[in-house]
Tab-separated table of C-alpha atoms in Angstrom:
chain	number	residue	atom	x	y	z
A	19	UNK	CA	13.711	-8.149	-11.411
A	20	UNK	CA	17.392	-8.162	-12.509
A	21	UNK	CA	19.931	-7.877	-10.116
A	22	UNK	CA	21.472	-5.063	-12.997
A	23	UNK	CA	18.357	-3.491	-13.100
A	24	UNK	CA	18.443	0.142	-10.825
A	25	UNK	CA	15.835	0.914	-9.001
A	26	UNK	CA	15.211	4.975	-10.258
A	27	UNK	CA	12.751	6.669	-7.831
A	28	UNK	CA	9.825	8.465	-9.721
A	29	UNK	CA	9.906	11.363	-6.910
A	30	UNK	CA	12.926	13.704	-7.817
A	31	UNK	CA	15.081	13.968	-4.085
A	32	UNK	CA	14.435	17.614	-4.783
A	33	UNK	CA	10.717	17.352	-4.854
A	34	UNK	CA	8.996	18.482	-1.771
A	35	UNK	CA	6.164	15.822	-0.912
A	36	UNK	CA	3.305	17.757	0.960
A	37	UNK	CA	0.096	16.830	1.900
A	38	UNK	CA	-1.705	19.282	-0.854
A	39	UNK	CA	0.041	17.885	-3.384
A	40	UNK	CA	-3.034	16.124	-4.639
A	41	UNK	CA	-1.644	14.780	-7.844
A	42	UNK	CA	1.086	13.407	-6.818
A	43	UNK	CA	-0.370	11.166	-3.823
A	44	UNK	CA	-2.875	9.918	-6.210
A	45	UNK	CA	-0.245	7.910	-8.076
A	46	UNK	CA	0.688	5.679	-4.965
A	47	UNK	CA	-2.918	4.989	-4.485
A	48	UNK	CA	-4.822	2.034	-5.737
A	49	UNK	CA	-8.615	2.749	-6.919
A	50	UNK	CA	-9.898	0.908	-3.661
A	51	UNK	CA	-7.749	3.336	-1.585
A	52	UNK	CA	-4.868	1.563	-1.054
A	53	UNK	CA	-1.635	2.710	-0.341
A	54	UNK	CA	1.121	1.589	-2.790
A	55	UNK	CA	4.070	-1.342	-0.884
A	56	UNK	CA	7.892	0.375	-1.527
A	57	UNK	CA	8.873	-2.800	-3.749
A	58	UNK	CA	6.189	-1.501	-5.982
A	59	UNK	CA	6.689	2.340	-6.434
A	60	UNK	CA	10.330	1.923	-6.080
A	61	UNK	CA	10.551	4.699	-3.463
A	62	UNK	CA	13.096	5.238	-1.028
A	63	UNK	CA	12.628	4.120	2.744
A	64	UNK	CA	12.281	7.987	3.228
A	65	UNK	CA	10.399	8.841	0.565
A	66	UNK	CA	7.737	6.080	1.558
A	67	UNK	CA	7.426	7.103	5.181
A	68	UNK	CA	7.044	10.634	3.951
A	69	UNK	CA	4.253	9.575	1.299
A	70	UNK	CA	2.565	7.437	3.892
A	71	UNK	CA	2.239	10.394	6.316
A	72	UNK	CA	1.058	12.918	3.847
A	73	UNK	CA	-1.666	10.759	2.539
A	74	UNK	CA	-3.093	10.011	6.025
A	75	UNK	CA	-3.231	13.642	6.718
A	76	UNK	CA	-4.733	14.563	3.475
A	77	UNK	CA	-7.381	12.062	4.045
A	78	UNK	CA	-8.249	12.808	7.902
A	79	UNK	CA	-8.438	16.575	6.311
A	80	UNK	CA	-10.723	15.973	3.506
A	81	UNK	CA	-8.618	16.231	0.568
A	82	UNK	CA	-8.458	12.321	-0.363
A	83	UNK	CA	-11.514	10.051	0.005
A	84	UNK	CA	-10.595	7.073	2.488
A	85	UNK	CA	-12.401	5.227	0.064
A	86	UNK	CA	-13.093	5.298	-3.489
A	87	UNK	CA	-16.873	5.220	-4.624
A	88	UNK	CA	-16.398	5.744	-8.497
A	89	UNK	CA	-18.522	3.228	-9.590
């Protein structure tokens, strides 16, 4: 990556992240259930910690398998 290159977050700062907000933690998930690293979703230190917390919650309620079993 180019030192001119900004890093632009994909999560507007006015976006609330929640954890029933489905569709939006799905995109820092990998298909084996992974959580996404901050280098690669260019997030915010905030906006990490934030995603990172709703996910766990959303998955200890139900709402997001721990693990994927589309196969």
């Amino acid at each position: 990556m180019n030192k001119n290159q900004l890093n632009i977050s994909p999560i507007k700062y006015s976006e609330v992240i929640d954890y029933k907000n489905i569709y939006l933690l799905r995109k820092f998930i990998t298909i084996q259930g992974k959580i996404l690293p901050k280098r690669l979703t260019n997030l915010t230190a905030k906006q990490h910690r934030s995603i990172i917390k709703s996910i766990k919650k959303s998955r200890t309620l139900g709402l997001l398998p721990f693990i994927n079993k589309e196969n």
